[in-house]
Amino acid sequence: MGINNKIEAMQNTLMKLTNRLKRNKYINAVSDGLIAIFPILMVGALFAIVNNLQYEPFVNFLSDTGLKEIVNLPCQLTTGMIAVYAVFSISYKLADSFGKDGLTAGFISLTSFFIITPLTMIGDSGTLALTFQWTGAGGLFVAFIMSLIMTKLYIFLIDKNITITLPAGVPPTTIKAFMGLVPMIIIIIISIAVRVIFRFTPFENVHAFVYQILQAPLSNLGNTLLVFLLLKLITNILWMFGIHGGLVMYSVAVPLWLSMDYANLAAYNAGDPLPYILGYAFGMLFFQFSGTGNTIGLNLLMLKAKSKRYRTLGKLALPAGICGVNEPIIFGTPIVLNPMLAIPFILNPLISGTLAYLLTIIGILPRLNGIFMFGIPFGISGFLAGGWRVAAFQLLILIPLSIISYYPFFKKMYAVAYSEEQL
């Protein structure tokens, strides 16, 4: 009873932490905002794949017809401007969560972002241009910061009634527009002041400051195997207690990992060396290519089990498991609070991810281009992210590794279940 009480107390503590994260409007705004622009990223990723197909007749066709520049355009205007879309999307979600007008907040944050973003002089014509230097992955952290701070300031000003009040009978759309006018003027003045202040610093602009002080160091830290292993270890342990480990551990890490993926995707589209090994795509395609715990091996073992219960579960869960959705296995087996399966569930992803990392270091596996589409079957997802070698690694190495990891533990489980079914 003492052990059960301790386990229950730990579960309650972790559940409280999870609930706090679920209720945190700022974390949710970043997460929901990035999810909302995911289709934009996917469009850019698909055109990046087309633009970089290594098939000589196709490459020559694009070059000879002048289509290469046109095919490259969607990539530049999606992944090359991902920070711009993120500013608006995150700001919209945050304002909406506070019951404020998301459109107005989004436009205010977007305008502020453009004001602090440096312009480039083109030649001697005097023409100023907004380049892709800070509108893509390089400006993503500034996008996070600007959207949260400026939206919070907008909400504060509205709550303090620092706005224009129109008489009754004015259309709601007009009221919303004028309500945001004064807050927008104040926030734009603040943005201009920030831009001017940073012109007198060694960084010259906010983007360079945030990138050098925050984004680059965090990206270097996030690109270490030890950090990945630690986060994955804690995530899987939390799942064993029935806590959504990803929600707890990835709330802060995912935006960082996605910024690394966006940088890889931009480099991939430009034909440059990919800067990062790790990232969100790496975690999903290797550490949990078939869901948390890499349970596809357990799923396949169930199909041949003597126990009718496990055979049925295996058949029902297989289609989702192939696409990386393994909640039916996690809760149907169950794996949660099941010490029999704790070892393979926790350790198999660490082994799979470490093996993939080492093979990438020595050049057997390529660096991933940052393309990951949730719900795509493994093998196909690996091919899109890194070509045939990644797909072959998933299918020929990771699946057998998962089967071997789960087999001795599941063998004892289904033997007990089969015996009970004979009674």
CSV table of C-alpha atoms in Angstrom, one decimal:
chain,number,residue,atom,x,y,z
A,1,MET,CA,0.0,0.0,0.0
A,2,GLY,CA,2.9,2.3,0.8
A,3,ILE,CA,4.3,2.0,-2.8
A,4,ASN,CA,0.8,2.4,-4.3
A,5,ASN,CA,0.3,5.6,-2.3
A,6,LYS,CA,3.6,7.0,-3.5
A,7,ILE,CA,2.8,6.2,-7.1
A,8,GLU,CA,-0.6,7.8,-6.7
A,9,ALA,CA,0.9,10.9,-5.1
A,10,MET,CA,3.5,11.1,-7.9
A,11,GLN,CA,0.7,10.8,-10.5
A,12,ASN,CA,-1.3,13.6,-8.8
A,13,THR,CA,1.7,15.9,-8.8
A,14,LEU,CA,2.5,15.3,-12.4
A,15,MET,CA,-1.2,15.7,-13.4
A,16,LYS,CA,-1.2,19.1,-11.7
A,17,LEU,CA,1.8,20.1,-13.7
A,18,THR,CA,0.2,18.9,-16.9
A,19,ASN,CA,-3.0,20.7,-16.1
A,20,ARG,CA,-1.0,23.9,-15.5
A,21,LEU,CA,0.7,23.6,-18.8
A,22,LYS,CA,-2.6,23.0,-20.5
A,23,ARG,CA,-4.0,26.1,-19.0
A,24,ASN,CA,-0.9,28.3,-19.8
A,25,LYS,CA,-2.2,30.6,-22.4
A,26,TYR,CA,1.2,31.7,-23.6
A,27,ILE,CA,2.6,28.2,-24.2
A,28,ASN,CA,-0.6,27.2,-25.8
A,29,ALA,CA,-0.6,30.2,-28.1
A,30,VAL,CA,2.9,29.4,-29.4
A,31,SER,CA,2.0,25.7,-29.8
A,32,ASP,CA,-1.4,26.4,-31.4
A,33,GLY,CA,0.0,29.2,-33.6
A,34,LEU,CA,2.7,26.9,-35.0
A,35,ILE,CA,0.2,24.2,-35.6
A,36,ALA,CA,-2.0,26.6,-37.5
A,37,ILE,CA,0.7,27.5,-40.0
A,38,PHE,CA,1.8,23.9,-40.5
A,39,PRO,CA,0.0,23.7,-43.9
A,40,ILE,CA,2.1,26.6,-45.1
A,41,LEU,CA,5.2,24.8,-44.1
A,42,MET,CA,4.0,21.6,-45.8
A,43,VAL,CA,3.4,23.5,-49.1
A,44,GLY,CA,7.0,24.8,-48.9
A,45,ALA,CA,8.3,21.4,-48.1
A,46,LEU,CA,6.6,19.7,-51.0
A,47,PHE,CA,7.9,22.3,-53.5
A,48,ALA,CA,11.4,21.9,-51.9
A,49,ILE,CA,11.2,18.2,-52.6
A,50,VAL,CA,10.3,18.9,-56.3
A,51,ASN,CA,12.9,21.6,-56.6
A,52,ASN,CA,15.6,19.2,-55.3
A,53,LEU,CA,14.8,16.0,-57.1
A,54,GLN,CA,18.1,14.5,-58.2
A,55,TYR,CA,16.9,13.2,-61.5
A,56,GLU,CA,19.0,14.7,-64.3
A,57,PRO,CA,16.4,14.9,-67.1
A,58,PHE,CA,14.0,16.6,-64.7
A,59,VAL,CA,16.7,19.0,-63.4
A,60,ASN,CA,17.6,19.9,-67.0
A,61,PHE,CA,13.9,20.4,-67.9
A,62,LEU,CA,13.4,22.9,-65.0
A,63,SER,CA,16.6,24.8,-65.9
A,64,ASP,CA,16.0,24.8,-69.7
A,65,THR,CA,12.4,26.0,-69.4
A,66,GLY,CA,13.0,28.5,-66.6
A,67,LEU,CA,10.6,26.8,-64.3
A,68,LYS,CA,13.2,26.2,-61.6
A,69,GLU,CA,12.8,29.8,-60.4
A,70,ILE,CA,9.0,29.5,-60.4
A,71,VAL,CA,9.1,26.2,-58.5
A,72,ASN,CA,11.4,27.7,-56.0
A,73,LEU,CA,9.0,30.7,-55.4
A,74,PRO,CA,6.5,28.8,-53.1
A,75,CYS,CA,9.5,27.7,-51.0
A,76,GLN,CA,10.8,31.2,-50.5
A,77,LEU,CA,7.4,32.6,-49.7
A,78,THR,CA,6.5,29.9,-47.2
A,79,THR,CA,9.5,28.6,-45.3
A,80,GLY,CA,11.4,31.7,-46.2
A,81,MET,CA,8.8,33.8,-44.4
A,82,ILE,CA,7.8,31.4,-41.7
A,83,ALA,CA,8.5,34.0,-38.9
A,84,VAL,CA,6.1,36.4,-40.5
A,85,TYR,CA,3.3,33.9,-40.5
A,86,ALA,CA,4.2,32.8,-36.9
A,87,VAL,CA,3.9,36.3,-35.6
A,88,PHE,CA,0.4,36.8,-36.8
A,89,SER,CA,-0.8,33.3,-35.9
A,90,ILE,CA,0.6,33.2,-32.4
A,91,SER,CA,-0.7,36.7,-31.7
A,92,TYR,CA,-4.1,35.8,-33.0
A,93,LYS,CA,-4.3,32.7,-30.8
A,94,LEU,CA,-3.1,34.5,-27.6
A,95,ALA,CA,-5.5,37.4,-28.0
A,96,ASP,CA,-8.4,35.0,-28.7
A,97,SER,CA,-7.6,33.0,-25.6
A,98,PHE,CA,-8.1,36.3,-23.6
A,99,GLY,CA,-11.3,37.0,-25.3
A,100,LYS,CA,-9.9,39.9,-27.4
A,101,ASP,CA,-10.0,40.5,-31.2
A,102,GLY,CA,-7.4,38.2,-32.7
A,103,LEU,CA,-7.2,39.9,-36.1
A,104,THR,CA,-6.4,43.3,-34.6
A,105,ALA,CA,-3.7,41.8,-32.3
A,106,GLY,CA,-2.3,39.8,-35.2
A,107,PHE,CA,-2.0,42.9,-37.4
A,108,ILE,CA,-0.4,45.0,-34.6
A,109,SER,CA,2.2,42.3,-33.8
A,110,LEU,CA,2.9,41.9,-37.5
A,111,THR,CA,3.4,45.6,-38.0
A,112,SER,CA,5.7,45.7,-35.0
A,113,PHE,CA,7.7,42.8,-36.4
A,114,PHE,CA,8.2,44.6,-39.7
A,115,ILE,CA,9.2,47.8,-38.0
A,116,ILE,CA,12.1,46.2,-36.0
A,117,THR,CA,13.2,44.2,-39.0
A,118,PRO,CA,16.1,45.9,-40.9
A,119,LEU,CA,15.7,46.8,-44.6
A,120,THR,CA,18.5,46.4,-47.2
A,121,MET,CA,19.5,49.0,-49.7
A,122,ILE,CA,19.5,47.6,-53.3
A,123,GLY,CA,22.4,49.0,-55.3
A,124,ASP,CA,22.6,52.7,-55.8
A,125,SER,CA,18.9,53.2,-56.6
A,126,GLY,CA,17.9,54.0,-53.1
A,127,THR,CA,15.4,51.2,-53.1
A,128,LEU,CA,14.9,49.5,-49.8
A,129,ALA,CA,13.9,45.8,-49.6
A,130,LEU,CA,12.9,43.4,-46.9
A,131,THR,CA,15.1,40.4,-47.4
A,132,PHE,CA,14.6,36.8,-46.3
A,133,GLN,CA,17.4,37.0,-43.7
A,134,TRP,CA,15.1,37.5,-40.7
A,135,THR,CA,11.7,36.5,-42.1
A,136,GLY,CA,12.5,32.8,-42.1
A,137,ALA,CA,14.0,30.5,-39.4
A,138,GLY,CA,16.5,33.1,-38.4
A,139,GLY,CA,13.7,35.4,-37.2
A,140,LEU,CA,11.5,32.8,-35.5
A,141,PHE,CA,12.5,33.6,-31.9
A,142,VAL,CA,11.9,37.3,-32.5
A,143,ALA,CA,8.5,36.2,-33.9
A,144,PHE,CA,7.8,34.3,-30.6
A,145,ILE,CA,8.9,37.3,-28.5
A,146,MET,CA,7.1,40.0,-30.5
A,147,SER,CA,3.8,38.2,-30.8
A,148,LEU,CA,3.6,37.4,-27.0
A,149,ILE,CA,4.8,40.8,-25.7
A,150,MET,CA,2.9,43.0,-28.2
A,151,THR,CA,-0.3,41.0,-27.8
A,152,LYS,CA,0.0,41.1,-24.0
A,153,LEU,CA,0.5,44.9,-24.2
A,154,TYR,CA,-2.5,45.2,-26.5
A,155,ILE,CA,-4.7,43.2,-24.1
A,156,PHE,CA,-3.5,45.4,-21.2
A,157,LEU,CA,-4.4,48.6,-23.0
A,158,ILE,CA,-7.8,47.3,-23.9
A,159,ASP,CA,-8.5,46.1,-20.4
A,160,LYS,CA,-7.4,49.6,-19.1
A,161,ASN,CA,-9.9,51.1,-21.6
A,162,ILE,CA,-7.1,53.1,-23.3
A,163,THR,CA,-9.0,53.1,-26.5
A,164,ILE,CA,-11.6,55.0,-28.5
A,165,THR,CA,-15.2,54.4,-27.4
A,166,LEU,CA,-17.9,54.8,-30.1
A,167,PRO,CA,-21.6,55.5,-29.5
A,168,ALA,CA,-24.2,52.7,-29.6
A,169,GLY,CA,-25.5,51.8,-33.0
A,170,VAL,CA,-22.1,51.7,-34.7
A,171,PRO,CA,-21.5,48.4,-36.5
A,172,PRO,CA,-19.4,45.9,-34.5
A,173,THR,CA,-16.7,45.7,-37.2
A,174,THR,CA,-16.2,49.4,-37.0
A,175,ILE,CA,-16.1,49.3,-33.2
A,176,LYS,CA,-13.4,46.6,-33.3
A,177,ALA,CA,-11.3,48.6,-35.8
A,178,PHE,CA,-11.4,51.8,-33.7
A,179,MET,CA,-10.9,50.0,-30.4
A,180,GLY,CA,-7.5,48.8,-31.7
A,181,LEU,CA,-6.4,52.2,-33.0
A,182,VAL,CA,-5.0,53.8,-29.9
A,183,PRO,CA,-3.3,50.6,-28.7
A,184,MET,CA,-1.8,50.2,-32.1
A,185,ILE,CA,-0.4,53.7,-32.2
A,186,ILE,CA,1.2,53.2,-28.7
A,187,ILE,CA,2.6,49.8,-29.6
A,188,ILE,CA,4.0,51.1,-32.9
A,189,ILE,CA,5.7,54.0,-31.2
A,190,ILE,CA,7.3,51.5,-28.7
A,191,SER,CA,8.5,49.4,-31.7
A,192,ILE,CA,10.0,52.3,-33.4
A,193,ALA,CA,11.8,53.2,-30.1
A,194,VAL,CA,13.2,49.7,-29.8
A,195,ARG,CA,14.5,49.8,-33.4
A,196,VAL,CA,16.2,53.1,-32.8
A,197,ILE,CA,17.8,52.0,-29.5
A,198,PHE,CA,19.2,48.9,-31.1
A,199,ARG,CA,20.8,50.9,-33.9
A,200,PHE,CA,23.2,52.3,-31.3
A,201,THR,CA,24.2,48.8,-30.0
A,202,PRO,CA,26.9,46.5,-31.5
A,203,PHE,CA,24.0,44.2,-32.7
A,204,GLU,CA,22.4,47.1,-34.7
A,205,ASN,CA,19.0,45.4,-34.7
A,206,VAL,CA,16.8,43.2,-32.4
A,207,HIS,CA,17.1,40.2,-34.7
A,208,ALA,CA,20.8,40.0,-34.5
A,209,PHE,CA,20.7,40.4,-30.8
A,210,VAL,CA,18.1,37.7,-30.2
A,211,TYR,CA,19.8,35.3,-32.6
A,212,GLN,CA,23.3,35.7,-31.2
A,213,ILE,CA,22.3,35.8,-27.5
A,214,LEU,CA,19.4,33.4,-27.4
A,215,GLN,CA,18.5,31.5,-30.6
A,216,ALA,CA,21.9,30.3,-31.7
A,217,PRO,CA,23.1,29.1,-28.2
A,218,LEU,CA,19.8,27.3,-27.6
A,219,SER,CA,19.9,25.7,-31.0
A,220,ASN,CA,23.5,24.5,-30.3
A,221,LEU,CA,22.3,23.1,-27.0
A,222,GLY,CA,19.2,21.5,-28.5
A,223,ASN,CA,21.4,19.9,-31.2
A,224,THR,CA,23.2,17.8,-28.6
A,225,LEU,CA,22.3,14.1,-28.3
A,226,LEU,CA,22.5,14.2,-24.5
A,227,VAL,CA,19.7,16.8,-24.3
A,228,PHE,CA,17.5,14.8,-26.6
A,229,LEU,CA,18.1,11.6,-24.7
A,230,LEU,CA,17.3,13.2,-21.4
A,231,LEU,CA,14.0,14.8,-22.7
A,232,LYS,CA,13.0,11.5,-24.3
A,233,LEU,CA,13.8,9.5,-21.2
A,234,ILE,CA,11.7,11.7,-19.0
A,235,THR,CA,8.9,11.8,-21.6
A,236,ASN,CA,8.6,8.0,-21.7
A,237,ILE,CA,8.8,7.7,-18.0
A,238,LEU,CA,5.9,10.1,-17.6
A,239,TRP,CA,3.9,8.1,-20.1
A,240,MET,CA,4.4,5.0,-18.0
A,241,PHE,CA,2.5,6.9,-15.2
A,242,GLY,CA,-0.3,7.8,-17.6
A,243,ILE,CA,0.9,11.4,-18.0
A,244,HIS,CA,1.2,12.9,-21.5
A,245,GLY,CA,5.0,13.2,-21.5
A,246,GLY,CA,5.2,15.2,-24.7
A,247,LEU,CA,2.9,17.9,-23.3
A,248,VAL,CA,5.0,18.3,-20.2
A,249,MET,CA,8.5,18.1,-21.8
A,250,TYR,CA,8.1,19.5,-25.3
A,251,SER,CA,6.1,22.7,-24.6
A,252,VAL,CA,9.3,24.7,-24.7
A,253,ALA,CA,11.5,22.4,-26.7
A,254,VAL,CA,9.3,22.0,-29.8
A,255,PRO,CA,9.5,25.6,-30.9
A,256,LEU,CA,13.3,25.4,-30.7
A,257,TRP,CA,13.4,22.1,-32.6
A,258,LEU,CA,11.0,23.4,-35.3
A,259,SER,CA,13.3,26.5,-35.8
A,260,MET,CA,16.1,24.0,-36.4
A,261,ASP,CA,14.0,22.1,-38.9
A,262,TYR,CA,13.0,25.3,-40.7
A,263,ALA,CA,16.7,26.3,-41.0
A,264,ASN,CA,17.5,22.8,-42.4
A,265,LEU,CA,14.6,23.1,-44.9
A,266,ALA,CA,15.7,26.6,-46.0
A,267,ALA,CA,19.3,25.3,-46.5
A,268,TYR,CA,17.9,22.2,-48.4
A,269,ASN,CA,15.9,24.3,-50.8
A,270,ALA,CA,18.9,26.6,-51.4
A,271,GLY,CA,21.2,23.6,-52.0
A,272,ASP,CA,23.4,24.5,-49.0
A,273,PRO,CA,24.8,22.1,-46.3
A,274,LEU,CA,22.2,21.3,-43.6
A,275,PRO,CA,23.2,23.0,-40.3
A,276,TYR,CA,21.6,20.7,-37.8
A,277,ILE,CA,21.4,16.9,-37.2
A,278,LEU,CA,18.7,16.9,-34.6
A,279,GLY,CA,15.4,18.7,-34.6
A,280,TYR,CA,11.7,17.9,-34.4
A,281,ALA,CA,11.7,15.7,-37.5
A,282,PHE,CA,14.7,13.7,-36.2
A,283,GLY,CA,12.9,13.0,-33.0
A,284,MET,CA,9.7,11.9,-34.7
A,285,LEU,CA,11.3,9.8,-37.4
A,286,PHE,CA,13.8,8.0,-35.2
A,287,PHE,CA,13.1,8.4,-31.5
A,288,GLN,CA,9.4,7.7,-32.0
A,289,PHE,CA,8.9,6.7,-35.6
A,290,SER,CA,5.9,4.5,-34.7
A,291,GLY,CA,4.7,6.5,-31.7
A,292,THR,CA,6.0,7.1,-28.2
A,293,GLY,CA,8.0,4.0,-27.2
A,294,ASN,CA,8.3,2.7,-30.8
A,295,THR,CA,5.6,0.2,-30.2
A,296,ILE,CA,5.3,-1.1,-33.7
A,297,GLY,CA,7.3,-4.2,-32.7
A,298,LEU,CA,4.8,-4.9,-29.9
A,299,ASN,CA,1.9,-4.3,-32.3
A,300,LEU,CA,3.3,-6.9,-34.8
A,301,LEU,CA,4.0,-9.4,-32.1
A,302,MET,CA,0.3,-9.2,-31.1
A,303,LEU,CA,-0.8,-10.3,-34.5
A,304,LYS,CA,0.8,-13.8,-33.9
A,305,ALA,CA,0.0,-14.1,-30.2
A,306,LYS,CA,-2.0,-17.1,-29.1
A,307,SER,CA,-4.1,-14.8,-26.9
A,308,LYS,CA,-7.3,-13.7,-28.7
A,309,ARG,CA,-7.4,-10.5,-26.7
A,310,TYR,CA,-3.9,-9.4,-28.0
A,311,ARG,CA,-4.5,-10.6,-31.6
A,312,THR,CA,-7.7,-8.5,-31.7
A,313,LEU,CA,-5.9,-5.4,-30.3
A,314,GLY,CA,-3.0,-5.9,-32.7
A,315,LYS,CA,-5.3,-5.9,-35.7
A,316,LEU,CA,-7.3,-2.9,-34.6
A,317,ALA,CA,-4.2,-0.8,-33.7
A,318,LEU,CA,-2.0,-1.7,-36.7
A,319,PRO,CA,-3.2,0.9,-39.2
A,320,ALA,CA,-2.9,3.7,-36.7
A,321,GLY,CA,0.5,2.4,-35.5
A,322,ILE,CA,1.9,2.4,-39.0
A,323,CYS,CA,1.1,6.1,-39.1
A,324,GLY,CA,2.8,6.8,-35.7
A,325,VAL,CA,-0.4,6.9,-33.7
A,326,ASN,CA,-0.1,4.3,-30.9
A,327,GLU,CA,-2.5,5.4,-28.2
A,328,PRO,CA,-4.5,2.2,-28.8
A,329,ILE,CA,-1.5,0.1,-27.9
A,330,ILE,CA,-0.4,2.3,-25.0
A,331,PHE,CA,-3.8,2.3,-23.3
A,332,GLY,CA,-5.2,-1.0,-24.7
A,333,THR,CA,-2.4,-3.3,-23.8
A,334,PRO,CA,-2.0,-1.4,-21.4
A,335,ILE,CA,1.6,-0.1,-21.2
A,336,VAL,CA,0.6,2.6,-18.7
A,337,LEU,CA,1.5,1.4,-15.1
A,338,ASN,CA,2.7,-1.9,-16.6
A,339,PRO,CA,6.2,-2.7,-15.2
A,340,MET,CA,6.5,-5.7,-17.5
A,341,LEU,CA,6.8,-3.4,-20.6
A,342,ALA,CA,8.5,-0.4,-18.9
A,343,ILE,CA,12.0,-1.5,-20.0
A,344,PRO,CA,11.4,-1.7,-23.8
A,345,PHE,CA,9.0,1.2,-23.8
A,346,ILE,CA,11.6,3.5,-22.2
A,347,LEU,CA,14.8,2.2,-23.6
A,348,ASN,CA,14.0,1.3,-27.2
A,349,PRO,CA,13.5,4.9,-28.4
A,350,LEU,CA,16.8,5.9,-26.8
A,351,ILE,CA,18.6,3.1,-28.6
A,352,SER,CA,16.9,3.8,-31.9
A,353,GLY,CA,17.6,7.6,-31.7
A,354,THR,CA,21.2,7.1,-30.6
A,355,LEU,CA,21.9,4.6,-33.4
A,356,ALA,CA,20.4,7.0,-36.0
A,357,TYR,CA,22.5,9.9,-34.6
A,358,LEU,CA,25.7,7.9,-34.7
A,359,LEU,CA,25.0,6.7,-38.3
A,360,THR,CA,24.3,10.3,-39.3
A,361,ILE,CA,27.6,11.5,-37.7
A,362,ILE,CA,29.6,9.0,-39.7
A,363,GLY,CA,27.7,9.7,-42.9
A,364,ILE,CA,25.8,6.5,-43.4
A,365,LEU,CA,22.5,8.3,-42.9
A,366,PRO,CA,22.0,11.8,-44.3
A,367,ARG,CA,21.0,14.8,-42.3
A,368,LEU,CA,17.2,15.3,-42.4
A,369,ASN,CA,15.9,18.1,-44.6
A,370,GLY,CA,13.4,19.2,-41.9
A,371,ILE,CA,10.3,17.8,-43.6
A,372,PHE,CA,8.0,15.9,-41.4
A,373,MET,CA,4.3,15.3,-42.0
A,374,PHE,CA,2.4,13.8,-39.0
A,375,GLY,CA,0.3,10.8,-39.9
A,376,ILE,CA,2.4,9.7,-42.9
A,377,PRO,CA,3.4,6.0,-42.6
A,378,PHE,CA,7.0,5.4,-41.6
A,379,GLY,CA,9.1,4.5,-44.6
A,380,ILE,CA,7.3,7.1,-46.6
A,381,SER,CA,8.0,9.8,-44.0
A,382,GLY,CA,11.6,8.7,-43.9
A,383,PHE,CA,11.9,8.9,-47.6
A,384,LEU,CA,10.5,12.4,-47.7
A,385,ALA,CA,12.8,13.6,-45.0
A,386,GLY,CA,16.0,12.0,-46.0
A,387,GLY,CA,15.7,9.7,-49.0
A,388,TRP,CA,15.9,6.0,-49.4
A,389,ARG,CA,18.5,5.4,-46.8
A,390,VAL,CA,16.3,6.9,-44.0
A,391,ALA,CA,13.3,4.9,-45.3
A,392,ALA,CA,15.4,1.7,-45.4
A,393,PHE,CA,16.7,2.4,-41.9
A,394,GLN,CA,13.2,2.7,-40.5
A,395,LEU,CA,11.9,-0.4,-42.2
A,396,LEU,CA,14.9,-2.8,-42.0
A,397,ILE,CA,16.6,-1.7,-38.8
A,398,LEU,CA,14.1,0.1,-36.5
A,399,ILE,CA,11.2,-2.3,-36.9
A,400,PRO,CA,13.3,-5.5,-36.2
A,401,LEU,CA,14.9,-3.6,-33.3
A,402,SER,CA,11.5,-2.8,-31.9
A,403,ILE,CA,10.3,-6.5,-32.2
A,404,ILE,CA,13.5,-7.8,-30.5
A,405,SER,CA,13.1,-5.2,-27.7
A,406,TYR,CA,9.5,-6.1,-26.9
A,407,TYR,CA,9.5,-9.9,-27.6
A,408,PRO,CA,10.8,-11.4,-24.3
A,409,PHE,CA,8.6,-9.1,-22.2
A,410,PHE,CA,5.5,-9.6,-24.3
A,411,LYS,CA,6.0,-13.3,-24.4
A,412,LYS,CA,5.4,-13.6,-20.7
A,413,MET,CA,2.4,-11.3,-20.9
A,414,TYR,CA,0.5,-13.1,-23.6
A,415,ALA,CA,1.3,-16.5,-22.0
A,416,VAL,CA,-0.6,-15.3,-18.9
A,417,ALA,CA,-3.4,-13.8,-20.9
A,418,TYR,CA,-3.7,-17.1,-23.0
A,419,SER,CA,-3.9,-19.2,-19.8
A,420,GLU,CA,-6.6,-17.0,-18.4
A,421,GLU,CA,-8.6,-17.3,-21.7
A,422,GLN,CA,-8.5,-21.1,-21.4
A,423,LEU,CA,-10.3,-21.1,-18.0
